[in-house]
PDB file of C-alpha atoms in Angstrom:
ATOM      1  CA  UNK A   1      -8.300 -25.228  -7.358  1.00  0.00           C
ATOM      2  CA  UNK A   2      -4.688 -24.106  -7.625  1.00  0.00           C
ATOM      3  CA  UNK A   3      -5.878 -20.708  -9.044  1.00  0.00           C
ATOM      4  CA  UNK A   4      -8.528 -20.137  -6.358  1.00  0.00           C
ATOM      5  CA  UNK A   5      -5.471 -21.282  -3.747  1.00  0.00           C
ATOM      6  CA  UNK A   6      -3.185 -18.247  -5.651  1.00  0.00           C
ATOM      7  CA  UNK A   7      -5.862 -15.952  -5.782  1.00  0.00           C
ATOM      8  CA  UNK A   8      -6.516 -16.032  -2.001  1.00  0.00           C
ATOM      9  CA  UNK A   9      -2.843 -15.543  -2.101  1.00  0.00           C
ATOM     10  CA  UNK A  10      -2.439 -12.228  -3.932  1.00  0.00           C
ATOM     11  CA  UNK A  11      -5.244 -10.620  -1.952  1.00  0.00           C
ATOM     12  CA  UNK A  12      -3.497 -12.027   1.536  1.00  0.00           C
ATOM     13  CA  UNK A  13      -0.279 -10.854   0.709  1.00  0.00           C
ATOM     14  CA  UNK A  14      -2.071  -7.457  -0.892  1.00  0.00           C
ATOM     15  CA  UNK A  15      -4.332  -7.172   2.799  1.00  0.00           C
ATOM     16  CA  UNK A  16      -1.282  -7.693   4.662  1.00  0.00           C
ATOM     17  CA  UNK A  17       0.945  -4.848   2.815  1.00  0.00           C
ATOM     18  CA  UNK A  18      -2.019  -2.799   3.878  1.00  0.00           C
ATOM     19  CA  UNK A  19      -2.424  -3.427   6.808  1.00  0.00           C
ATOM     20  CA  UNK A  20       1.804  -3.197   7.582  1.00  0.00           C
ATOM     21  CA  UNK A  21       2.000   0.280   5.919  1.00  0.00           C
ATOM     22  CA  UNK A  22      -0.348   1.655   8.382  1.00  0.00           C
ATOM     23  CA  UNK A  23       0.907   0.670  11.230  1.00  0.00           C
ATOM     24  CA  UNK A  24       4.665   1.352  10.034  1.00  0.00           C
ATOM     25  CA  UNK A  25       4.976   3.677   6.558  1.00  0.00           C
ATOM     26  CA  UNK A  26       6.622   0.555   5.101  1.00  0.00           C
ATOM     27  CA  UNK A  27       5.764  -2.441   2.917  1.00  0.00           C
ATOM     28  CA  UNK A  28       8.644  -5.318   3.479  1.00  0.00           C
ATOM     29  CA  UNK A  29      10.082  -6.784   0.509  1.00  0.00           C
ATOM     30  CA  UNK A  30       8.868 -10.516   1.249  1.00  0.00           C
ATOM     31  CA  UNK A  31       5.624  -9.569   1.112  1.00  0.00           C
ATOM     32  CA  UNK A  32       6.421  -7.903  -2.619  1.00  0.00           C
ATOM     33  CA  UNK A  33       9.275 -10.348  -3.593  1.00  0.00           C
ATOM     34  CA  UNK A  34       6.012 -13.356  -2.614  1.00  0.00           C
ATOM     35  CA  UNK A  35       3.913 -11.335  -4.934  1.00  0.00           C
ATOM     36  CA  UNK A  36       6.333 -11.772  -7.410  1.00  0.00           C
ATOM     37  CA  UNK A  37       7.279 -15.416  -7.130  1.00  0.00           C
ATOM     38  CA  UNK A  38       3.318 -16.828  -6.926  1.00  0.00           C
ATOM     39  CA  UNK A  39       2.744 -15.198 -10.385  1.00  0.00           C
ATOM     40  CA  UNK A  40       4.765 -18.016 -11.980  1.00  0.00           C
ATOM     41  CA  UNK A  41       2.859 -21.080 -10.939  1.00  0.00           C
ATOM     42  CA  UNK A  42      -0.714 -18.672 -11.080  1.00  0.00           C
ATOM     43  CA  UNK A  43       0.511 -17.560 -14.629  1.00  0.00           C
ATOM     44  CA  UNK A  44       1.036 -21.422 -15.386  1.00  0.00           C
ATOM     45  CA  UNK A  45      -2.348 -22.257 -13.676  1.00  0.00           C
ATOM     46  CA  UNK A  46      -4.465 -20.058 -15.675  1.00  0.00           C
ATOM     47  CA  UNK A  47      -5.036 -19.610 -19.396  1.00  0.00           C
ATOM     48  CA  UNK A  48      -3.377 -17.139 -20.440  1.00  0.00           C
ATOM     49  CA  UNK A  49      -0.563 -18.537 -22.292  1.00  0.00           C
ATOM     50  CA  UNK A  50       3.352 -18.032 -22.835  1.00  0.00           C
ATOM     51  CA  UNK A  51       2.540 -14.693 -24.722  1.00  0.00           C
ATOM     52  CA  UNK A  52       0.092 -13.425 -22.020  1.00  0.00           C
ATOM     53  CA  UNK A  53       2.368 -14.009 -19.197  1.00  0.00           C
ATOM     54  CA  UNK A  54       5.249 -11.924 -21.631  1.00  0.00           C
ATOM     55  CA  UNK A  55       3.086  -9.051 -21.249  1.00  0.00           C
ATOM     56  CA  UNK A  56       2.321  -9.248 -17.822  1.00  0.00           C
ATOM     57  CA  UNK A  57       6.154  -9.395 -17.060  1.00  0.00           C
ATOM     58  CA  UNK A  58       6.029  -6.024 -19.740  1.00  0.00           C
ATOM     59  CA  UNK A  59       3.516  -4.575 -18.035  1.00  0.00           C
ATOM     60  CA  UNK A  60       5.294  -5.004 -14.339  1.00  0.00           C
ATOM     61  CA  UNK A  61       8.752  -3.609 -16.031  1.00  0.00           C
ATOM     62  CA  UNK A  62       7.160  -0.621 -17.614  1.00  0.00           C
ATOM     63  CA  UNK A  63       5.386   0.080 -14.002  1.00  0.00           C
ATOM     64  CA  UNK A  64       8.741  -0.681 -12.123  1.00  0.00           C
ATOM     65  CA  UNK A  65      10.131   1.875 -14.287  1.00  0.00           C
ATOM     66  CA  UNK A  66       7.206   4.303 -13.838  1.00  0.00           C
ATOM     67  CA  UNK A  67       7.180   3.815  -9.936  1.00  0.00           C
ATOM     68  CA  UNK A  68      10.995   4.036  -9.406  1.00  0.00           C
ATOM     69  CA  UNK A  69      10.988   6.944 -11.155  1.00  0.00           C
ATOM     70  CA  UNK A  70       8.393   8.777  -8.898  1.00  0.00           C
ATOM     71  CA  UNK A  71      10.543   6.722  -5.844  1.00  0.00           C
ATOM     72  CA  UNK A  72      13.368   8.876  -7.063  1.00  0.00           C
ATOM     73  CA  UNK A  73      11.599  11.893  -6.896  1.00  0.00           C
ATOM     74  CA  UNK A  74      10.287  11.376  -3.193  1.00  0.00           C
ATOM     75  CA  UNK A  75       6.547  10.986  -4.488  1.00  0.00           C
ATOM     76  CA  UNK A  76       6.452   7.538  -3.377  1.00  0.00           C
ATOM     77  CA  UNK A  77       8.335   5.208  -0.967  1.00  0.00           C
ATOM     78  CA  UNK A  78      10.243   2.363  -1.700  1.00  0.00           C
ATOM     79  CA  UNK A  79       8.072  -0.547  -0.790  1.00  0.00           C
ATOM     80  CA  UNK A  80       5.440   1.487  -2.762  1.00  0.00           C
ATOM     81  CA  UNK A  81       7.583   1.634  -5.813  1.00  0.00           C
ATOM     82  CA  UNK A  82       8.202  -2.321  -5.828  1.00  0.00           C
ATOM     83  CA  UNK A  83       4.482  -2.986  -4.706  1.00  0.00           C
ATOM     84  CA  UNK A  84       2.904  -1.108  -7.880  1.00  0.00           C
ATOM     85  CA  UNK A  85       5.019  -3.226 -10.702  1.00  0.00           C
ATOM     86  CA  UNK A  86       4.254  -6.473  -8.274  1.00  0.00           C
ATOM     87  CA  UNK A  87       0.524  -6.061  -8.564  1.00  0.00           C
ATOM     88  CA  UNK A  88       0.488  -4.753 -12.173  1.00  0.00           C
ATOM     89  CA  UNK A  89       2.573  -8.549 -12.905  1.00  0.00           C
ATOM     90  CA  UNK A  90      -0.977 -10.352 -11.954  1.00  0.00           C
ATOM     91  CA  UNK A  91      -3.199  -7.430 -13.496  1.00  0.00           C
ATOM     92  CA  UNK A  92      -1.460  -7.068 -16.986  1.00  0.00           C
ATOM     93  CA  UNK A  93      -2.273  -5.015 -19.343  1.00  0.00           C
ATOM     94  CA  UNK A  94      -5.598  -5.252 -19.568  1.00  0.00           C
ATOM     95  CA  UNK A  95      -6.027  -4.231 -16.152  1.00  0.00           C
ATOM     96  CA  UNK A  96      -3.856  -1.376 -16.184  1.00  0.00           C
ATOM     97  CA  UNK A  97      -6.642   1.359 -16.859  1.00  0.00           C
ATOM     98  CA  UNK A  98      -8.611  -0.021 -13.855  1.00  0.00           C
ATOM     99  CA  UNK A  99      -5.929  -0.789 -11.407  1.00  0.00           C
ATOM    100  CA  UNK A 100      -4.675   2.976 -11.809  1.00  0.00           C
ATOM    101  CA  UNK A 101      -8.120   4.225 -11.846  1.00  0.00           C
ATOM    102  CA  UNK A 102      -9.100   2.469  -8.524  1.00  0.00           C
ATOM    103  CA  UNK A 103      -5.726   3.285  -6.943  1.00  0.00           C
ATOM    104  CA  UNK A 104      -6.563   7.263  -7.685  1.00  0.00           C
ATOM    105  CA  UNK A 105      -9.613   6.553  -5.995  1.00  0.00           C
ATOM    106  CA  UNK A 106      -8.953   4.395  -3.065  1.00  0.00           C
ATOM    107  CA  UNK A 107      -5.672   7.322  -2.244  1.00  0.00           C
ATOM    108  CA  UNK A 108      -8.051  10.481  -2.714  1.00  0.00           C
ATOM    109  CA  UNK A 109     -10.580   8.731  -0.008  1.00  0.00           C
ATOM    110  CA  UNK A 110      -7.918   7.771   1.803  1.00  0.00           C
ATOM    111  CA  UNK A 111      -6.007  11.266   1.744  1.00  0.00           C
ATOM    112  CA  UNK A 112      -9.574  12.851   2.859  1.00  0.00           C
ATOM    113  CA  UNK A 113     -10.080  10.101   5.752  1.00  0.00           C
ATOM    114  CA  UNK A 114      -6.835  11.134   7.038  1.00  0.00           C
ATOM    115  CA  UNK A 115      -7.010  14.596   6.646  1.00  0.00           C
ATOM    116  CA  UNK A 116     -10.458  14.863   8.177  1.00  0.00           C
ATOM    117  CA  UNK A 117      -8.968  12.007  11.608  1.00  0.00           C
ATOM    118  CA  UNK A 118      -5.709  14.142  11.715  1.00  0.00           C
ATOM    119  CA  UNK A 119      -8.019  17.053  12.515  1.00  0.00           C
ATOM    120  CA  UNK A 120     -10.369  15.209  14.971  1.00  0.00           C
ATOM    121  CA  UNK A 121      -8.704  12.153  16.532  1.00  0.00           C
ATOM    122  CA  UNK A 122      -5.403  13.466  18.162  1.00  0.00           C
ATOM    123  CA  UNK A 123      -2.979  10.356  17.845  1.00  0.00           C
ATOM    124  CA  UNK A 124      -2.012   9.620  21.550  1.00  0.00           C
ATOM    125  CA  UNK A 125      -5.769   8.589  22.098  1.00  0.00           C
ATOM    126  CA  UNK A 126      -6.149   6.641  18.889  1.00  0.00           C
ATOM    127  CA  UNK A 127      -5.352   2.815  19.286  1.00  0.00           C
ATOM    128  CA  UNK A 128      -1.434   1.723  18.977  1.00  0.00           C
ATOM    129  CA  UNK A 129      -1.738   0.678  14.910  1.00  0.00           C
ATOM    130  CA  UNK A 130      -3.261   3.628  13.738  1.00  0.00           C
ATOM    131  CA  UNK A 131      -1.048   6.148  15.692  1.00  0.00           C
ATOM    132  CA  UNK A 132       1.687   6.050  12.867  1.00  0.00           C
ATOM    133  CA  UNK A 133      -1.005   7.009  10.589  1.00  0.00           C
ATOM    134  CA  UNK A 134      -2.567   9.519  12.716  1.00  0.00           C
ATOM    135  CA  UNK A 135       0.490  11.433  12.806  1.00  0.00           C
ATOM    136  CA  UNK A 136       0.121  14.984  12.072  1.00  0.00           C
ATOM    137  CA  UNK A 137       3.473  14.763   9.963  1.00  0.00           C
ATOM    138  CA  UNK A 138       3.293  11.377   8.724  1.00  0.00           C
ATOM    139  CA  UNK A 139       2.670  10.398   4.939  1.00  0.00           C
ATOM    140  CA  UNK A 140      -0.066   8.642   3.289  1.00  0.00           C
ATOM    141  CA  UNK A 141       0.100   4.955   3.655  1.00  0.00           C
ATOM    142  CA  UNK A 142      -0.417   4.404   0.219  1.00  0.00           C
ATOM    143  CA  UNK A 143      -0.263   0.838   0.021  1.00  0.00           C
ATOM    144  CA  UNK A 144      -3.949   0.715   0.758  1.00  0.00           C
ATOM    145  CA  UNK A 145      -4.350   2.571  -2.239  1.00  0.00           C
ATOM    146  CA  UNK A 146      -2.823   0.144  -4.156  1.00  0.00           C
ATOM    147  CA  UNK A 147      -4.643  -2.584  -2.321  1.00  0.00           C
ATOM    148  CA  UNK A 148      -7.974  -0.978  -3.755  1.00  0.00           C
ATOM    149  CA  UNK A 149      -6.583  -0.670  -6.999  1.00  0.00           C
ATOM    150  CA  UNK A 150      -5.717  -4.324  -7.585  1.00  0.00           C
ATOM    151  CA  UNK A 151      -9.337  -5.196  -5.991  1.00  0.00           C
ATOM    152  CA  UNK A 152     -10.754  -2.985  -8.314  1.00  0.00           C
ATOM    153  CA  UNK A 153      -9.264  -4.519 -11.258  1.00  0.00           C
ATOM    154  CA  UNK A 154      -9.026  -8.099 -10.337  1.00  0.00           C
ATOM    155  CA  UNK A 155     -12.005  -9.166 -12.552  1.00  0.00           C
ATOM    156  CA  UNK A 156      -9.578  -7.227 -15.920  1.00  0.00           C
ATOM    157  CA  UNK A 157      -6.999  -9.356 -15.083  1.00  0.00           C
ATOM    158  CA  UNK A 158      -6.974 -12.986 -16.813  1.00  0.00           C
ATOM    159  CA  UNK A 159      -5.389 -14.351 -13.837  1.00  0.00           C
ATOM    160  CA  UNK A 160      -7.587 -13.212 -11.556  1.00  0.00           C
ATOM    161  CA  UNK A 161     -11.004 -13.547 -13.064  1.00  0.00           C
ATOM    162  CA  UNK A 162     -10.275 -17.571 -13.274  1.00  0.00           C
ATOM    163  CA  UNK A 163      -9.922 -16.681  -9.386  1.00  0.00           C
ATOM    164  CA  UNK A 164     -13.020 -14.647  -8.935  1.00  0.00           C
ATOM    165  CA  UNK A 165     -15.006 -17.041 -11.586  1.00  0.00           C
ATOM    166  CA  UNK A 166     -13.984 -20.163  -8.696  1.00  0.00           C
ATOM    167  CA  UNK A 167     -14.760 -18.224  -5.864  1.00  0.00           C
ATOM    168  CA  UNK A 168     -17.952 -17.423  -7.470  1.00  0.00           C
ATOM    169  CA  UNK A 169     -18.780 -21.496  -8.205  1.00  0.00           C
ATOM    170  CA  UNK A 170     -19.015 -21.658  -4.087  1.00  0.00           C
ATOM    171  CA  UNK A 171     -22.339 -20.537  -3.248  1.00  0.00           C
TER     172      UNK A 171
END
């Protein structure tokens, strides 16, 4: 119960950076530092060990490291860099290949969504939350990116396949 409960969590908090970084071009630390702090009691609540959850916490470091780096060279923003090495702490290693693989795909539909509204849909006619996005000048809110690629690897993830498995067990 107390994985399905975490689970929920992570895609929440992951829906809800989202959903912020379209409407603003920023994902707020609470929502990342959260992400960070529920991996202790979901690492405890699944099976994957003392070892397992060592190279989670690897895997997060290595990503921090990765995602600062491309911070530093304006290729990402900030709440970007911190979300990346947040989400990569519940994937782990094993999810690592699918994570990035889903991000690359959720940001190059994304990219092309935007491209193709920014053309069509001028921004003073589009609804309040998407005007950010609509902005002829603005970035790519690439926290849904990220989003998809922690969807699209939840089921790699130790963690989160005892999550999916329970969610599963409900029909």
């Amino acid at each position: 119960m107390l994985s399905l409960i975490l689970g929920t969590a992570f895609v929440v908090l992951c829906l809800q950076a989202s959903l912020k970084d379209v409407t603003s071009f920023t994902i707020p630390n609470w929502i990342n530092g959260s992400l960070v702090l529920l991996f202790i009691p979901a690492a405890f609540a699944s099976s994957i060990g003392w070892s397992g959850a060592g190279w989670h916490v690897v895997t997060a470091l290595v990503a921090f490291i990765l995602a600062f780096g491309l911070f530093s060279v304006g290729l990402f923003g900030g709440g970007d860099a911190k979300m990346i090495p947040a989400v990569l702490l519940w994937i782990g290693p094993s999810g690592v290949l699918d994570f990035i693989f889903g991000m690359a795909l959720g940001g190059g539909l994304l990219a092309f969504v935007l491209l193709s509204l920014r053309k069509t849909v001028p921004a003073d006619i589009a609804p309040a939350f998407a005007r950010p996005a609509l902005d002829k000048d603005a970035g790519v809110p690439y926290g849904i990116a990220i989003t998809a690629g922690a969807l699209f690897a939840m089921s790699a993830s130790p963690i989160l396949s005892d999550f999916l498995s329970q969610l599963g067990n409900f029909n």
